[in-house]
Tab-separated table of C-alpha atoms and ligand atoms in Angstrom:
chain	number	residue	atom	x	y	z
A	240	UNK	CA	9.674	49.659	8.571
A	241	UNK	CA	12.067	52.464	9.160
A	242	UNK	CA	15.311	51.554	7.505
A	243	UNK	CA	18.513	53.405	8.076
A	244	UNK	CA	20.020	55.018	5.058
A	245	UNK	CA	23.341	53.648	6.160
A	246	UNK	CA	23.711	51.288	3.233
A	247	UNK	CA	25.425	47.981	3.719
A	248	UNK	CA	27.582	46.580	1.028
A	249	UNK	CA	25.138	44.277	-0.711
A	250	UNK	CA	26.375	41.771	-3.205
A	251	UNK	CA	24.251	39.305	-5.028
A	252	UNK	CA	24.981	36.321	-7.133
A	253	UNK	CA	22.676	34.526	-9.491
A	254	UNK	CA	20.970	31.399	-8.275
A	255	UNK	CA	22.074	29.508	-11.351
A	256	UNK	CA	25.635	30.792	-11.133
A	257	UNK	CA	28.454	28.553	-12.169
A	258	UNK	CA	30.556	26.878	-9.515
A	259	UNK	CA	32.653	29.596	-7.881
A	260	UNK	CA	36.380	29.525	-7.492
A	261	UNK	CA	37.748	28.942	-4.034
A	262	UNK	CA	36.481	31.794	-1.855
A	263	UNK	CA	38.692	34.814	-1.549
A	264	UNK	CA	40.100	33.490	1.639
A	265	UNK	CA	43.054	35.423	2.996
A	266	UNK	CA	45.056	32.633	4.640
A	267	UNK	CA	47.686	35.049	5.904
A	268	UNK	CA	44.985	36.910	7.853
A	269	UNK	CA	42.421	34.266	8.811
A	270	UNK	CA	44.544	31.122	8.826
A	271	UNK	CA	43.880	27.883	6.960
A	272	UNK	CA	40.539	26.258	6.172
A	273	UNK	CA	39.626	22.698	7.068
A	274	UNK	CA	37.024	20.326	5.740
A	275	UNK	CA	34.604	18.279	7.783
A	276	UNK	CA	31.911	15.750	7.093
A	277	UNK	CA	28.542	16.533	8.665
A	278	UNK	CA	25.788	13.927	8.996
A	279	UNK	CA	22.366	15.293	9.870
A	280	UNK	CA	20.967	13.295	12.806
A	281	UNK	CA	17.489	12.339	11.537
A	282	UNK	CA	17.490	12.606	7.761
A	283	UNK	CA	21.019	11.114	7.683
A	284	UNK	CA	21.871	13.385	4.734
A	285	UNK	CA	25.550	14.249	4.715
A	286	UNK	CA	27.629	17.078	3.336
A	287	UNK	CA	31.190	18.323	3.458
A	288	UNK	CA	31.740	21.760	4.943
A	289	UNK	CA	34.764	24.004	4.697
A	290	UNK	CA	35.410	26.113	7.807
A	291	UNK	CA	38.275	28.105	9.359
A	292	UNK	CA	40.659	25.843	11.249
A	293	UNK	CA	42.011	28.408	13.701
A	294	UNK	CA	39.158	29.971	15.714
A	295	UNK	CA	41.531	31.525	18.267
A	296	UNK	CA	43.082	33.565	15.517
A	297	UNK	CA	39.653	34.870	14.454
A	298	UNK	CA	38.841	35.757	18.069
A	299	UNK	CA	42.071	37.755	18.292
A	300	UNK	CA	41.120	39.652	15.132
A	301	UNK	CA	37.629	40.348	16.519
A	302	UNK	CA	39.070	42.230	19.499
A	303	UNK	CA	39.788	45.136	17.184
A	304	UNK	CA	36.166	45.285	16.001
A	305	UNK	CA	34.355	48.365	17.405
A	306	UNK	CA	30.985	46.529	17.342
A	307	UNK	CA	32.437	43.450	19.035
A	308	UNK	CA	31.348	41.152	16.227
A	309	UNK	CA	32.560	37.766	17.384
A	310	UNK	CA	33.337	35.274	14.601
A	311	UNK	CA	30.409	32.992	15.366
A	312	UNK	CA	29.949	32.498	11.627
A	313	UNK	CA	33.071	30.314	11.604
A	314	UNK	CA	31.607	27.567	13.781
A	315	UNK	CA	29.117	24.807	13.193
A	316	UNK	CA	26.174	25.212	15.593
A	317	UNK	CA	23.676	22.560	16.703
A	318	UNK	CA	20.836	24.917	15.751
A	319	UNK	CA	22.049	25.076	12.152
A	320	UNK	CA	22.272	21.292	12.058
A	321	UNK	CA	18.773	20.874	13.531
A	322	UNK	CA	17.204	23.428	11.190
A	323	UNK	CA	18.887	21.851	8.153
A	324	UNK	CA	17.569	18.461	9.260
A	325	UNK	CA	14.057	19.832	9.843
A	326	UNK	CA	13.976	21.344	6.341
A	327	UNK	CA	14.916	18.027	4.783
A	328	UNK	CA	12.360	16.086	6.820
A	329	UNK	CA	9.611	18.437	5.612
A	330	UNK	CA	10.693	20.387	2.534
A	331	UNK	CA	7.152	21.273	1.442
A	332	UNK	CA	6.953	24.742	3.099
A	333	UNK	CA	10.038	25.949	1.220
A	334	UNK	CA	10.002	23.958	-2.039
A	335	UNK	CA	9.755	26.434	-4.924
A	336	UNK	CA	9.350	29.316	-2.462
A	337	UNK	CA	11.254	32.548	-2.035
A	338	UNK	CA	13.081	32.048	1.245
A	339	UNK	CA	15.342	34.381	3.232
A	340	UNK	CA	17.927	33.138	5.707
A	341	UNK	CA	19.247	35.398	8.470
A	342	UNK	CA	22.772	34.751	9.788
A	343	UNK	CA	23.750	31.938	7.399
A	344	UNK	CA	27.192	31.254	8.951
A	345	UNK	CA	28.984	28.445	7.122
A	346	UNK	CA	25.939	27.693	4.980
A	347	UNK	CA	24.684	24.361	6.307
A	348	UNK	CA	21.048	25.463	6.534
A	349	UNK	CA	21.433	27.077	3.125
A	350	UNK	CA	22.622	23.759	1.668
A	351	UNK	CA	19.549	21.993	3.039
A	352	UNK	CA	17.250	24.761	1.782
A	353	UNK	CA	18.706	24.434	-1.723
A	354	UNK	CA	18.386	20.650	-1.598
A	355	UNK	CA	14.757	21.193	-0.589
A	356	UNK	CA	14.184	23.345	-3.675
A	357	UNK	CA	14.036	26.814	-2.101
A	358	UNK	CA	14.810	30.013	-4.004
A	359	UNK	CA	17.124	31.205	-1.303
A	360	UNK	CA	18.569	34.569	-0.331
A	361	UNK	CA	21.223	33.928	2.333
A	362	UNK	CA	22.329	36.874	4.468
A	363	UNK	CA	24.961	37.548	7.096
A	364	UNK	CA	26.942	40.591	8.208
A	365	UNK	CA	30.178	38.752	7.687
A	366	UNK	CA	31.610	38.780	4.173
A	367	UNK	CA	33.673	35.741	5.122
A	368	UNK	CA	30.503	33.832	6.067
A	369	UNK	CA	29.001	34.680	2.674
A	370	UNK	CA	32.096	33.416	0.848
A	371	UNK	CA	32.025	30.187	2.790
A	372	UNK	CA	28.269	29.776	2.270
A	373	UNK	CA	28.780	30.272	-1.450
A	374	UNK	CA	31.571	27.745	-1.540
A	375	UNK	CA	29.864	25.164	0.656
A	376	UNK	CA	26.550	25.433	-1.233
A	377	UNK	CA	28.192	25.137	-4.616
A	378	UNK	CA	30.269	22.182	-3.541
A	379	UNK	CA	27.368	20.240	-2.045
A	380	UNK	CA	24.390	21.221	-4.188
A	381	UNK	CA	25.836	22.542	-7.458
A	382	UNK	CA	23.885	25.765	-6.842
A	383	UNK	CA	24.509	28.961	-4.944
A	384	UNK	CA	21.867	31.098	-3.240
A	385	UNK	CA	21.581	34.821	-3.752
A	386	UNK	CA	23.939	36.274	-1.160
A	387	UNK	CA	23.399	39.549	0.592
A	388	UNK	CA	25.591	41.188	3.171
A	389	UNK	CA	23.343	42.693	5.785
A	390	UNK	CA	23.548	43.751	9.403
A	391	UNK	CA	20.077	43.261	10.840
A	392	UNK	CA	20.745	46.130	13.275
A	393	UNK	CA	20.967	48.431	10.242
A	394	UNK	CA	19.028	46.809	7.399
A	395	UNK	CA	19.710	48.755	4.252
A	396	UNK	CA	17.396	50.488	1.823
A	397	UNK	CA	18.964	48.219	-0.756
A	398	UNK	CA	17.682	45.109	1.010
A	399	UNK	CA	14.240	46.655	1.441
A	400	UNK	CA	14.138	47.379	-2.309
A	401	UNK	CA	15.492	43.965	-3.232
A	402	UNK	CA	12.961	42.082	-1.201
A	403	UNK	CA	9.982	44.377	-0.800
A	404	UNK	CA	7.775	44.614	2.221
A	405	UNK	CA	5.617	41.651	3.354
A	406	UNK	CA	6.760	39.574	0.416
A	407	UNK	CA	8.735	36.664	1.815
A	408	UNK	CA	6.694	33.538	2.618
A	409	UNK	CA	9.421	31.852	4.696
A	410	UNK	CA	12.327	33.164	6.799
A	411	UNK	CA	14.937	30.786	8.227
A	412	UNK	CA	17.140	31.570	11.223
A	413	UNK	CA	19.389	29.291	13.290
A	414	UNK	CA	20.890	30.523	16.555
A	415	UNK	CA	20.688	34.220	15.788
A	416	UNK	CA	19.239	35.332	19.156
A	417	UNK	CA	22.007	35.449	21.719
A	418	UNK	CA	22.371	39.193	22.327
A	419	UNK	CA	19.604	41.264	23.919
A	420	UNK	CA	20.364	44.164	21.572
A	421	UNK	CA	19.168	42.010	18.648
A	422	UNK	CA	15.614	41.323	19.822
A	423	UNK	CA	14.070	44.608	18.625
A	424	UNK	CA	15.904	44.823	15.268
A	425	UNK	CA	15.039	41.218	14.446
A	426	UNK	CA	11.389	41.705	15.397
A	427	UNK	CA	11.232	44.780	13.138
A	428	UNK	CA	12.972	43.049	10.259
A	429	UNK	CA	10.884	39.894	10.385
A	430	UNK	CA	7.657	41.873	10.662
A	431	UNK	CA	8.680	44.000	7.699
A	432	UNK	CA	9.702	41.190	5.379
A	433	UNK	CA	7.497	38.226	6.200
A	434	UNK	CA	4.190	37.915	4.358
A	435	UNK	CA	0.926	37.687	6.335
A	436	UNK	CA	0.465	34.006	7.177
A	437	UNK	CA	4.192	33.481	6.503
A	438	UNK	CA	6.502	31.154	8.409
A	439	UNK	CA	9.525	32.021	10.526
A	440	UNK	CA	11.423	28.745	10.943
A	441	UNK	CA	13.674	29.427	13.914
A	442	UNK	CA	16.083	27.051	15.632
A	443	UNK	CA	17.455	27.992	19.047
A	444	UNK	CA	19.222	26.181	21.877
A	445	UNK	CA	17.241	27.671	24.787
A	446	UNK	CA	18.905	31.048	25.186
A	447	UNK	CA	16.975	33.653	27.194
A	448	UNK	CA	17.100	36.152	24.333
A	449	UNK	CA	15.350	33.715	22.018
A	450	UNK	CA	12.672	33.053	24.650
A	451	UNK	CA	12.002	36.789	24.925
A	452	UNK	CA	11.784	37.119	21.145
A	453	UNK	CA	9.360	34.213	20.779
A	454	UNK	CA	7.214	35.460	23.644
A	455	UNK	CA	6.927	38.853	21.923
A	456	UNK	CA	5.687	37.184	18.738
A	457	UNK	CA	3.193	35.047	20.645
A	458	UNK	CA	1.803	38.196	22.267
A	459	UNK	CA	1.189	39.535	18.763
A	460	UNK	CA	-0.865	36.468	17.866
A	461	UNK	CA	1.783	34.345	16.180
A	462	UNK	CA	1.368	30.583	16.567
A	463	UNK	CA	4.294	28.362	17.502
A	464	UNK	CA	4.781	24.687	16.718
A	465	UNK	CA	7.917	23.264	18.330
A	466	UNK	CA	10.007	20.142	17.737
A	467	UNK	CA	13.182	19.326	19.623
A	468	UNK	CA	16.516	17.921	18.493
A	469	UNK	CA	19.073	16.498	20.913
A	470	UNK	CA	21.805	15.483	18.491
A	471	UNK	CA	24.058	13.685	18.162
A	472	UNK	CA	26.130	16.790	17.414
A	473	UNK	CA	29.552	16.632	15.792
A	474	UNK	CA	31.344	18.633	18.513
A	475	UNK	CA	31.850	16.828	21.829
A	476	UNK	CA	31.301	20.055	23.797
A	477	UNK	CA	27.695	20.237	22.501
A	478	UNK	CA	26.558	16.825	23.805
A	479	UNK	CA	24.037	18.268	26.284
A	480	UNK	CA	22.572	20.826	23.862
A	481	UNK	CA	18.881	20.526	23.042
A	482	UNK	CA	17.659	22.616	20.135
A	483	UNK	CA	14.074	23.766	19.764
A	484	UNK	CA	12.979	24.188	16.167
A	485	UNK	CA	10.026	26.580	16.075
A	486	UNK	CA	7.585	27.066	13.254
A	487	UNK	CA	6.331	30.534	14.064
A	488	UNK	CA	3.378	31.467	11.894
A	489	UNK	CA	2.470	35.106	11.422
A	490	UNK	CA	-1.236	35.878	11.670
A	491	UNK	CA	-2.915	36.582	8.313
A	492	UNK	CA	-3.833	40.041	9.541
B	575	SAM	C1	25.659	31.554	16.226
B	575	SAM	S1	25.976	31.889	14.555
B	575	SAM	C2	24.873	30.777	13.733
B	575	SAM	C3	25.314	30.484	12.332
B	575	SAM	C4	24.423	29.490	11.582
B	575	SAM	N1	23.069	30.010	11.448
B	575	SAM	C5	24.411	28.166	12.294
B	575	SAM	O1	23.430	27.880	12.999
B	575	SAM	O2	25.382	27.421	12.180
B	575	SAM	C6	25.176	33.479	14.300
B	575	SAM	C7	25.254	34.002	12.870
B	575	SAM	O3	24.599	35.252	12.779
B	575	SAM	C8	25.454	36.220	12.175
B	575	SAM	N2	25.151	37.526	12.783
B	575	SAM	C9	25.331	37.880	14.082
B	575	SAM	N3	24.942	39.146	14.274
B	575	SAM	C10	24.494	39.611	13.067
B	575	SAM	C11	23.943	40.849	12.626
B	575	SAM	N4	23.796	41.896	13.459
B	575	SAM	N5	23.568	40.952	11.352
B	575	SAM	C12	23.701	39.904	10.492
B	575	SAM	N6	24.241	38.715	10.842
B	575	SAM	C13	24.626	38.565	12.125
B	575	SAM	C14	26.865	35.748	12.502
B	575	SAM	O4	27.843	36.252	11.604
B	575	SAM	C15	26.699	34.234	12.409
B	575	SAM	O5	26.863	33.757	11.098
């Protein structure tokens, strides 16, 4: 893969790290945090997540961002819930495995992956998302994943060195395909990192961009096994959302 030399600020923590202090959360800038109980629809496992309470404030801050990075990391998405649930219903593909998550958000999928015994590297371009993932994972599982700040539009040399090409057996991603500009970078990244025969476990709520992405993989010989989740979701506005959880398997060669 061609990787830009434009290095991202990578920061890692040790998997066996001690419980972290409260994340460096700047209340005066981002507003207060709130706690919520999440119950996964099928496995019925529950966890408590910390998330920003004032999303409007984060949206106002995002208007100044030249890349228009909206604070989607601050919300709880049905796809993250469905993928977390799917991992707990069948932990065998990730148990004891090196697993990479793209776009970890608040860390719900990461919590489930740790419960399922994965050796997880959680990534996001938002430092705030990584803090919250660290906090939420520690609080619920007593462990924290390795955390790496990475923009998949400009994956860094550092990430390529850290992970190595074709070396990850499983990649997790929940609701990361909602902008057309992300299809090509995500295809390149996944094809660079995932081992032959490896699994991309992707949850998506039927967005066109995700359909395009999946179709591109199918054309390259990837297989796709799909299960659907229809909630119940914690947010009333999501009632009609149906999430497809894809197990996309890369051909061996
Ligand atoms: C819709 S949210 C989903 C969050 C979480 N996976 C879930 O399902 O709850 C998309 C996530 O991808 C991250 N993200 C978006 N664009 C990104 C990029 N170019 N590089 C890395 N992360 C990105 C966002 O910060 C956010 O955490």
